[in-house]
mmCIF file of C-alpha atoms and ligand atoms in Angstrom:
data_model
loop_
_atom_site.group_PDB
_atom_site.id
_atom_site.type_symbol
_atom_site.label_atom_id
_atom_site.label_comp_id
_atom_site.label_asym_id
_atom_site.label_seq_id
_atom_site.Cartn_x
_atom_site.Cartn_y
_atom_site.Cartn_z
ATOM 1 C CA UNK S 1 11.265 -8.639 20.240
ATOM 2 C CA UNK S 2 9.156 -5.983 18.551
ATOM 3 C CA UNK S 3 6.568 -8.486 17.272
ATOM 4 C CA UNK S 4 6.002 -9.717 20.853
ATOM 5 C CA UNK S 5 5.609 -6.164 22.138
ATOM 6 C CA UNK S 6 3.023 -5.470 19.445
ATOM 7 C CA UNK S 7 1.168 -8.759 19.947
ATOM 8 C CA UNK S 8 0.825 -8.127 23.667
ATOM 9 C CA UNK S 9 -0.295 -4.552 23.199
ATOM 10 C CA UNK S 10 -3.563 -3.591 24.825
ATOM 11 C CA UNK S 11 -4.910 -0.511 23.099
ATOM 12 C CA UNK S 12 -6.727 2.118 25.124
ATOM 13 C CA UNK S 13 -10.353 2.654 24.037
ATOM 14 C CA UNK S 14 -9.360 5.979 22.446
ATOM 15 C CA UNK S 15 -5.920 4.846 21.256
ATOM 16 C CA UNK S 16 -6.480 6.148 17.721
ATOM 17 C CA UNK S 17 -8.645 9.131 18.510
ATOM 18 C CA UNK S 18 -8.371 11.985 15.992
ATOM 19 C CA UNK S 19 -6.468 9.825 13.520
ATOM 20 C CA UNK S 20 -7.531 9.526 9.902
ATOM 21 C CA UNK S 21 -6.564 6.120 8.532
ATOM 22 C CA UNK S 22 -6.974 4.812 4.988
ATOM 23 C CA UNK S 23 -7.333 1.030 4.654
ATOM 24 C CA UNK S 24 -7.307 -0.741 1.299
ATOM 25 C CA UNK S 25 -9.373 -3.898 0.917
ATOM 26 C CA UNK S 26 -11.472 -2.796 3.888
ATOM 27 C CA UNK S 27 -14.602 -4.714 2.899
ATOM 28 C CA UNK S 28 -13.537 -8.214 3.821
ATOM 29 C CA UNK S 29 -11.038 -10.378 5.685
ATOM 30 C CA UNK S 30 -8.183 -8.724 7.542
ATOM 31 C CA UNK S 31 -8.881 -5.264 6.095
ATOM 32 C CA UNK S 32 -12.445 -5.357 7.393
ATOM 33 C CA UNK S 33 -11.234 -6.412 10.842
ATOM 34 C CA UNK S 34 -8.618 -3.641 10.807
ATOM 35 C CA UNK S 35 -11.251 -1.069 9.843
ATOM 36 C CA UNK S 36 -13.542 -2.167 12.680
ATOM 37 C CA UNK S 37 -10.654 -2.223 15.166
ATOM 38 C CA UNK S 38 -9.299 1.194 14.175
ATOM 39 C CA UNK S 39 -12.737 2.799 14.236
ATOM 40 C CA UNK S 40 -13.520 1.045 17.506
ATOM 41 C CA UNK S 41 -10.477 2.771 18.993
ATOM 42 C CA UNK S 42 -11.497 6.198 17.813
ATOM 43 C CA UNK S 43 -10.053 6.549 14.302
ATOM 44 C CA UNK S 44 -11.883 7.982 11.344
ATOM 45 C CA UNK S 45 -11.393 5.312 8.737
ATOM 46 C CA UNK S 46 -11.418 5.681 4.968
ATOM 47 C CA UNK S 47 -12.736 2.358 3.695
ATOM 48 C CA UNK S 48 -11.250 1.700 0.273
ATOM 49 C CA UNK S 49 -12.295 -1.327 -1.749
ATOM 50 C CA UNK S 50 -13.883 -2.476 -4.965
ATOM 51 C CA UNK S 51 -17.220 -3.871 -3.725
ATOM 52 C CA UNK S 52 -19.521 -1.100 -2.577
ATOM 53 C CA UNK S 53 -21.965 -3.382 -0.730
ATOM 54 C CA UNK S 54 -19.191 -4.831 1.438
ATOM 55 C CA UNK S 55 -17.831 -1.382 2.269
ATOM 56 C CA UNK S 56 -21.328 -0.200 3.154
ATOM 57 C CA UNK S 57 -21.789 -3.166 5.493
ATOM 58 C CA UNK S 58 -18.546 -2.231 7.302
ATOM 59 C CA UNK S 59 -19.657 1.400 7.369
ATOM 60 C CA UNK S 60 -22.989 0.407 8.960
ATOM 61 C CA UNK S 61 -21.256 -1.766 11.548
ATOM 62 C CA UNK S 62 -18.918 1.068 12.536
ATOM 63 C CA UNK S 63 -21.703 3.611 12.810
ATOM 64 C CA UNK S 64 -23.936 1.184 14.748
ATOM 65 C CA UNK S 65 -21.067 0.718 17.224
ATOM 66 C CA UNK S 66 -20.998 4.452 17.897
ATOM 67 C CA UNK S 67 -17.515 4.955 16.406
ATOM 68 C CA UNK S 68 -16.546 7.962 14.263
ATOM 69 C CA UNK S 69 -18.353 7.972 10.925
ATOM 70 C CA UNK S 70 -16.087 6.447 8.278
ATOM 71 C CA UNK S 71 -15.770 7.407 4.623
ATOM 72 C CA UNK S 72 -16.111 5.063 1.664
ATOM 73 C CA UNK S 73 -13.902 5.106 -1.420
ATOM 74 C CA UNK S 74 -15.041 2.606 -4.031
ATOM 75 C CA UNK S 75 -12.122 1.844 -6.312
ATOM 76 C CA UNK S 76 -10.926 -1.265 -8.120
ATOM 77 C CA UNK S 77 -7.213 -0.879 -7.513
ATOM 78 C CA UNK S 78 -6.389 -3.345 -10.280
ATOM 79 C CA UNK S 79 -7.832 -0.887 -12.793
ATOM 80 C CA UNK S 80 -7.149 2.461 -11.095
ATOM 81 C CA UNK S 81 -5.496 5.147 -13.196
ATOM 82 C CA UNK S 82 -3.615 8.290 -12.154
ATOM 83 C CA UNK S 83 -6.693 10.511 -11.730
ATOM 84 C CA UNK S 84 -8.348 7.921 -9.431
ATOM 85 C CA UNK S 85 -5.452 8.111 -6.994
ATOM 86 C CA UNK S 86 -5.372 11.901 -7.055
ATOM 87 C CA UNK S 87 -9.125 12.043 -6.496
ATOM 88 C CA UNK S 88 -8.746 10.065 -3.274
ATOM 89 C CA UNK S 89 -5.904 12.317 -2.130
ATOM 90 C CA UNK S 90 -7.988 15.407 -2.944
ATOM 91 C CA UNK S 91 -10.987 14.113 -1.008
ATOM 92 C CA UNK S 92 -8.852 13.393 2.057
ATOM 93 C CA UNK S 93 -7.127 16.764 1.763
ATOM 94 C CA UNK S 94 -10.435 18.587 1.451
ATOM 95 C CA UNK S 95 -12.098 16.758 4.339
ATOM 96 C CA UNK S 96 -9.314 16.378 6.893
ATOM 97 C CA UNK S 97 -6.262 18.155 5.490
ATOM 98 C CA UNK S 98 -3.971 15.288 6.462
ATOM 99 C CA UNK S 99 -3.601 11.513 6.691
ATOM 100 C CA UNK S 100 -2.319 9.797 9.845
ATOM 101 C CA UNK S 101 -2.332 6.164 8.793
ATOM 102 C CA UNK S 102 -2.158 4.165 5.585
ATOM 103 C CA UNK S 103 -2.721 0.410 5.680
ATOM 104 C CA UNK S 104 -1.907 -1.295 2.392
ATOM 105 C CA UNK S 105 -3.925 -4.465 2.809
ATOM 106 C CA UNK S 106 -5.664 -5.338 -0.489
ATOM 107 C CA UNK S 107 -3.902 -7.954 -2.545
ATOM 108 C CA UNK S 108 -4.507 -10.987 -4.726
ATOM 109 C CA UNK S 109 -3.181 -14.505 -4.558
ATOM 110 C CA UNK S 110 -2.847 -15.159 -8.278
ATOM 111 C CA UNK S 111 -1.907 -18.592 -9.428
ATOM 112 C CA UNK S 112 -0.333 -21.415 -7.426
ATOM 113 C CA UNK S 113 2.018 -22.765 -10.064
ATOM 114 C CA UNK S 114 5.723 -23.375 -10.730
ATOM 115 C CA UNK S 115 7.653 -20.440 -12.170
ATOM 116 C CA UNK S 116 8.316 -22.515 -15.277
ATOM 117 C CA UNK S 117 4.600 -22.572 -16.084
ATOM 118 C CA UNK S 118 3.387 -19.391 -14.390
ATOM 119 C CA UNK S 119 0.996 -17.433 -16.602
ATOM 120 C CA UNK S 120 2.699 -14.195 -17.625
ATOM 121 C CA UNK S 121 -0.537 -12.201 -17.681
ATOM 122 C CA UNK S 122 -1.433 -13.274 -14.127
ATOM 123 C CA UNK S 123 2.136 -12.470 -13.047
ATOM 124 C CA UNK S 124 1.657 -8.902 -14.244
ATOM 125 C CA UNK S 125 -1.721 -8.583 -12.501
ATOM 126 C CA UNK S 126 -0.384 -9.827 -9.170
ATOM 127 C CA UNK S 127 2.725 -7.638 -9.236
ATOM 128 C CA UNK S 128 0.602 -4.665 -10.209
ATOM 129 C CA UNK S 129 -2.025 -4.986 -7.456
ATOM 130 C CA UNK S 130 0.290 -6.229 -4.702
ATOM 131 C CA UNK S 131 3.349 -4.058 -5.346
ATOM 132 C CA UNK S 132 2.824 -1.285 -7.903
ATOM 133 C CA UNK S 133 -0.451 -0.100 -6.360
ATOM 134 C CA UNK S 134 0.981 0.335 -2.822
ATOM 135 C CA UNK S 135 3.917 2.219 -4.371
ATOM 136 C CA UNK S 136 1.653 4.579 -6.329
ATOM 137 C CA UNK S 137 -0.805 5.129 -3.483
ATOM 138 C CA UNK S 138 2.048 5.845 -1.077
ATOM 139 C CA UNK S 139 3.678 8.300 -3.472
ATOM 140 C CA UNK S 140 0.412 10.173 -4.023
ATOM 141 C CA UNK S 141 -0.390 10.290 -0.308
ATOM 142 C CA UNK S 142 3.035 11.216 1.122
ATOM 143 C CA UNK S 143 2.264 14.955 1.037
ATOM 144 C CA UNK S 144 -0.834 14.317 3.177
ATOM 145 C CA UNK S 145 1.055 11.993 5.520
ATOM 146 C CA UNK S 146 3.608 14.765 5.966
ATOM 147 C CA UNK S 147 0.846 16.977 7.286
ATOM 148 C CA UNK S 148 0.243 14.567 10.171
ATOM 149 C CA UNK S 149 2.122 14.983 13.444
ATOM 150 C CA UNK S 150 2.643 11.218 13.606
ATOM 151 C CA UNK S 151 1.976 9.201 10.460
ATOM 152 C CA UNK S 152 2.253 5.450 10.055
ATOM 153 C CA UNK S 153 2.413 3.540 6.787
ATOM 154 C CA UNK S 154 1.844 -0.195 7.103
ATOM 155 C CA UNK S 155 2.487 -2.564 4.206
ATOM 156 C CA UNK S 156 1.148 -6.115 4.300
ATOM 157 C CA UNK S 157 3.728 -8.808 3.773
ATOM 158 C CA UNK S 158 3.602 -12.572 4.158
ATOM 159 C CA UNK S 159 5.771 -15.471 5.253
ATOM 160 C CA UNK S 160 6.580 -16.018 1.566
ATOM 161 C CA UNK S 161 7.744 -12.402 1.388
ATOM 162 C CA UNK S 162 10.743 -13.346 3.490
ATOM 163 C CA UNK S 163 11.492 -16.864 2.349
ATOM 164 C CA UNK S 164 10.435 -18.066 -1.083
ATOM 165 C CA UNK S 165 8.381 -21.226 -1.295
ATOM 166 C CA UNK S 166 7.570 -23.415 -4.295
ATOM 167 C CA UNK S 167 4.475 -22.481 -6.342
ATOM 168 C CA UNK S 168 3.854 -19.110 -4.668
ATOM 169 C CA UNK S 169 5.119 -17.359 -7.815
ATOM 170 C CA UNK S 170 4.214 -13.717 -8.266
ATOM 171 C CA UNK S 171 2.564 -13.491 -4.841
ATOM 172 C CA UNK S 172 5.853 -14.340 -3.116
ATOM 173 C CA UNK S 173 7.829 -12.028 -5.412
ATOM 174 C CA UNK S 174 5.361 -9.190 -4.749
ATOM 175 C CA UNK S 175 5.640 -9.622 -0.996
ATOM 176 C CA UNK S 176 9.465 -9.621 -1.175
ATOM 177 C CA UNK S 177 9.005 -6.391 -3.131
ATOM 178 C CA UNK S 178 6.741 -4.972 -0.422
ATOM 179 C CA UNK S 179 9.393 -5.659 2.211
ATOM 180 C CA UNK S 180 11.941 -3.860 0.018
ATOM 181 C CA UNK S 181 9.609 -0.945 -0.665
ATOM 182 C CA UNK S 182 8.873 -0.483 3.028
ATOM 183 C CA UNK S 183 12.558 -0.637 4.020
ATOM 184 C CA UNK S 184 13.608 1.740 1.252
ATOM 185 C CA UNK S 185 10.916 4.232 2.183
ATOM 186 C CA UNK S 186 11.737 3.962 5.897
ATOM 187 C CA UNK S 187 15.378 4.734 5.140
ATOM 188 C CA UNK S 188 14.438 7.707 2.969
ATOM 189 C CA UNK S 189 12.115 9.102 5.619
ATOM 190 C CA UNK S 190 14.246 8.393 8.668
ATOM 191 C CA UNK S 191 15.208 12.025 9.034
ATOM 192 C CA UNK S 192 11.488 12.843 9.132
ATOM 193 C CA UNK S 193 10.553 11.307 12.443
ATOM 194 C CA UNK S 194 6.904 12.031 11.691
ATOM 195 C CA UNK S 195 6.408 9.323 9.038
ATOM 196 C CA UNK S 196 7.241 5.700 9.699
ATOM 197 C CA UNK S 197 7.040 2.749 7.363
ATOM 198 C CA UNK S 198 6.723 -0.854 8.483
ATOM 199 C CA UNK S 199 5.508 -4.244 7.273
ATOM 200 C CA UNK S 200 3.108 -6.579 8.939
ATOM 201 C CA UNK S 201 2.803 -10.308 8.324
ATOM 202 C CA UNK S 202 -0.592 -11.466 9.541
ATOM 203 C CA UNK S 203 0.328 -15.160 9.264
ATOM 204 C CA UNK S 204 -2.197 -17.812 8.199
ATOM 205 C CA UNK S 205 -5.605 -16.287 8.940
ATOM 206 C CA UNK S 206 -9.205 -17.430 8.399
ATOM 207 C CA UNK S 207 -10.142 -15.447 5.283
ATOM 208 C CA UNK S 208 -11.267 -16.012 1.726
ATOM 209 C CA UNK S 209 -7.694 -15.712 0.472
ATOM 210 C CA UNK S 210 -6.433 -18.328 2.909
ATOM 211 C CA UNK S 211 -9.230 -20.715 1.889
ATOM 212 C CA UNK S 212 -8.291 -20.222 -1.773
ATOM 213 C CA UNK S 213 -4.614 -20.916 -1.032
ATOM 214 C CA UNK S 214 -5.306 -23.936 1.173
ATOM 215 C CA UNK S 215 -8.616 -25.459 0.025
ATOM 216 C CA UNK S 216 -8.047 -28.650 2.022
ATOM 217 C CA UNK S 217 -7.424 -26.888 5.309
ATOM 218 C CA UNK S 218 -9.999 -26.697 8.094
ATOM 219 C CA UNK S 219 -10.658 -22.939 8.286
ATOM 220 C CA UNK S 220 -11.263 -23.254 12.027
ATOM 221 C CA UNK S 221 -7.607 -24.230 12.463
ATOM 222 C CA UNK S 222 -6.636 -20.626 11.705
ATOM 223 C CA UNK S 223 -7.283 -17.558 13.852
ATOM 224 C CA UNK S 224 -9.937 -15.060 12.913
ATOM 225 C CA UNK S 225 -8.739 -11.699 11.546
ATOM 226 C CA UNK S 226 -10.117 -9.897 14.604
ATOM 227 C CA UNK S 227 -7.713 -11.746 16.874
ATOM 228 C CA UNK S 228 -4.656 -10.192 15.177
ATOM 229 C CA UNK S 229 -5.564 -6.603 15.765
ATOM 230 C CA UNK S 230 -3.187 -5.801 18.644
ATOM 231 C CA UNK S 231 -0.295 -5.608 16.161
ATOM 232 C CA UNK S 232 -2.286 -3.448 13.730
ATOM 233 C CA UNK S 233 -3.384 -1.032 16.452
ATOM 234 C CA UNK S 234 0.140 -0.839 17.818
ATOM 235 C CA UNK S 235 1.634 -0.064 14.406
ATOM 236 C CA UNK S 236 -1.043 2.434 13.381
ATOM 237 C CA UNK S 237 -1.184 4.296 16.674
ATOM 238 C CA UNK S 238 1.088 6.447 18.825
ATOM 239 C CA UNK S 239 2.516 3.483 20.784
ATOM 240 C CA UNK S 240 4.916 2.620 17.938
ATOM 241 C CA UNK S 241 6.118 6.171 17.382
ATOM 242 C CA UNK S 242 9.721 6.143 16.161
ATOM 243 C CA UNK S 243 9.550 2.508 14.996
ATOM 244 C CA UNK S 244 10.375 2.333 11.299
ATOM 245 C CA UNK S 245 11.869 -0.086 8.783
ATOM 246 C CA UNK S 246 10.653 -3.187 10.633
ATOM 247 C CA UNK S 247 8.620 -6.214 9.637
ATOM 248 C CA UNK S 248 6.373 -7.618 12.328
ATOM 249 C CA UNK S 249 4.621 -10.959 12.723
ATOM 250 C CA UNK S 250 1.091 -11.036 14.130
ATOM 251 C CA UNK S 251 1.390 -14.704 15.061
HETATM 252 P P1 NDP L 1 -9.113 -11.363 1.372
HETATM 253 O O1 NDP L 1 -9.016 -11.893 -0.002
HETATM 254 O O2 NDP L 1 -9.967 -12.054 2.365
HETATM 255 O O3 NDP L 1 -9.528 -9.815 1.340
HETATM 256 C C1 NDP L 1 -8.858 -8.968 0.460
HETATM 257 C C2 NDP L 1 -9.567 -7.655 0.404
HETATM 258 O O4 NDP L 1 -8.919 -6.880 -0.623
HETATM 259 C C3 NDP L 1 -11.026 -7.774 0.016
HETATM 260 O O5 NDP L 1 -11.783 -6.820 0.726
HETATM 261 C C4 NDP L 1 -11.005 -7.465 -1.471
HETATM 262 O O6 NDP L 1 -12.199 -6.880 -1.970
HETATM 263 C C5 NDP L 1 -9.903 -6.440 -1.535
HETATM 264 N N1 NDP L 1 -9.382 -6.345 -2.894
HETATM 265 C C6 NDP L 1 -8.932 -7.362 -3.658
HETATM 266 N N2 NDP L 1 -8.634 -6.911 -4.878
HETATM 267 C C7 NDP L 1 -8.920 -5.588 -4.886
HETATM 268 C C8 NDP L 1 -8.865 -4.580 -5.875
HETATM 269 N N3 NDP L 1 -8.474 -4.842 -7.119
HETATM 270 N N4 NDP L 1 -9.240 -3.321 -5.565
HETATM 271 C C9 NDP L 1 -9.674 -3.035 -4.308
HETATM 272 N N5 NDP L 1 -9.761 -3.956 -3.330
HETATM 273 C C10 NDP L 1 -9.405 -5.227 -3.629
HETATM 274 O O7 NDP L 1 -7.599 -11.309 1.898
HETATM 275 P P2 NDP L 1 -6.996 -11.383 3.370
HETATM 276 O O8 NDP L 1 -7.833 -10.585 4.282
HETATM 277 O O9 NDP L 1 -6.687 -12.779 3.657
HETATM 278 O O10 NDP L 1 -5.590 -10.661 3.130
HETATM 279 C C11 NDP L 1 -5.313 -9.331 3.503
HETATM 280 C C12 NDP L 1 -3.833 -9.105 3.340
HETATM 281 O O11 NDP L 1 -3.103 -9.972 4.199
HETATM 282 C C13 NDP L 1 -3.313 -9.363 1.933
HETATM 283 O O12 NDP L 1 -2.333 -8.410 1.613
HETATM 284 C C14 NDP L 1 -2.694 -10.732 2.038
HETATM 285 O O13 NDP L 1 -1.684 -10.927 1.074
HETATM 286 C C15 NDP L 1 -2.147 -10.699 3.440
HETATM 287 N N6 NDP L 1 -1.930 -12.001 4.049
HETATM 288 C C16 NDP L 1 -2.997 -12.816 4.335
HETATM 289 C C17 NDP L 1 -2.796 -14.041 4.940
HETATM 290 C C18 NDP L 1 -3.930 -14.944 5.288
HETATM 291 O O14 NDP L 1 -3.680 -16.080 5.751
HETATM 292 N N7 NDP L 1 -5.167 -14.544 5.107
HETATM 293 C C19 NDP L 1 -1.435 -14.509 5.293
HETATM 294 C C20 NDP L 1 -0.392 -13.565 4.944
HETATM 295 C C21 NDP L 1 -0.642 -12.373 4.359
HETATM 296 P P3 NDP L 1 -13.491 -7.793 -2.323
HETATM 297 O O15 NDP L 1 -13.957 -8.307 -0.997
HETATM 298 O O16 NDP L 1 -14.400 -6.818 -2.931
HETATM 299 O O17 NDP L 1 -13.022 -8.866 -3.233
#
């Protein structure tokens, strides 16, 4: 199975050399781990997030490790407007002329509540950040991804993006949407072997979001984000060339 292949992947030290990869929500949790892993394997990473201090800490860690110097893009994706997206695309175009990887990682949990009582305003916020934003960012960046010889778009799904579960509300609906967006895009781009689109489901992972979703759970019972990185490196690097339209499980 593809998920097993990815999980068992051992990336070469320079697996992602010369690749420019944009990661949303790169300041914390799984996005931070993905940024460190990608940079550690030679990628130039664009760290996108809303909290400058967190992005700077990741930047410092990458530079201290001797990896390629990353770039920082401070942007609150919940509030971003058209010009904000185009500004990011312009900066990438001007600096590198292409984009080789796009990891849609930032998202919000929203409310844990039955549909019958789910707050409509929160529903809109969750669907916007978790589904509309990846759509818009992808659309704006496709021309730059086309300029790569081997581009990989990775959307972040969830177990509740494949099978609905009570009280996961807008989060579950948004992740079902992400799976649909990724599949639709993969089908549209299948004649362009140079851009692939896949989903990744990290599975329950020791992060702030997980703690918010499961406050009673012992955080140590869940793996650290860094331990999931084989699947991320496999999907974002040359080893998965030609793989598109799939949804992989990290655990
Ligand atoms: P965290 O909440 O730990 O981290 C999310 C990151 O996204 C943070 O860096 C956060 O920034 C950033 N972010 C949130 N909102 C915005 C925004 N409006 N604009 C820009 N950046 C923003 O989440 P995880 O690491 O746990 O989750 C990462 C992905 O994995 C998500 O898509 C999640 O749905 C998915 N996932 C996670 C699972 C888990 O068990 N952890 C299980 C299944 C899926 P800041 O730090 O500044 O708040």
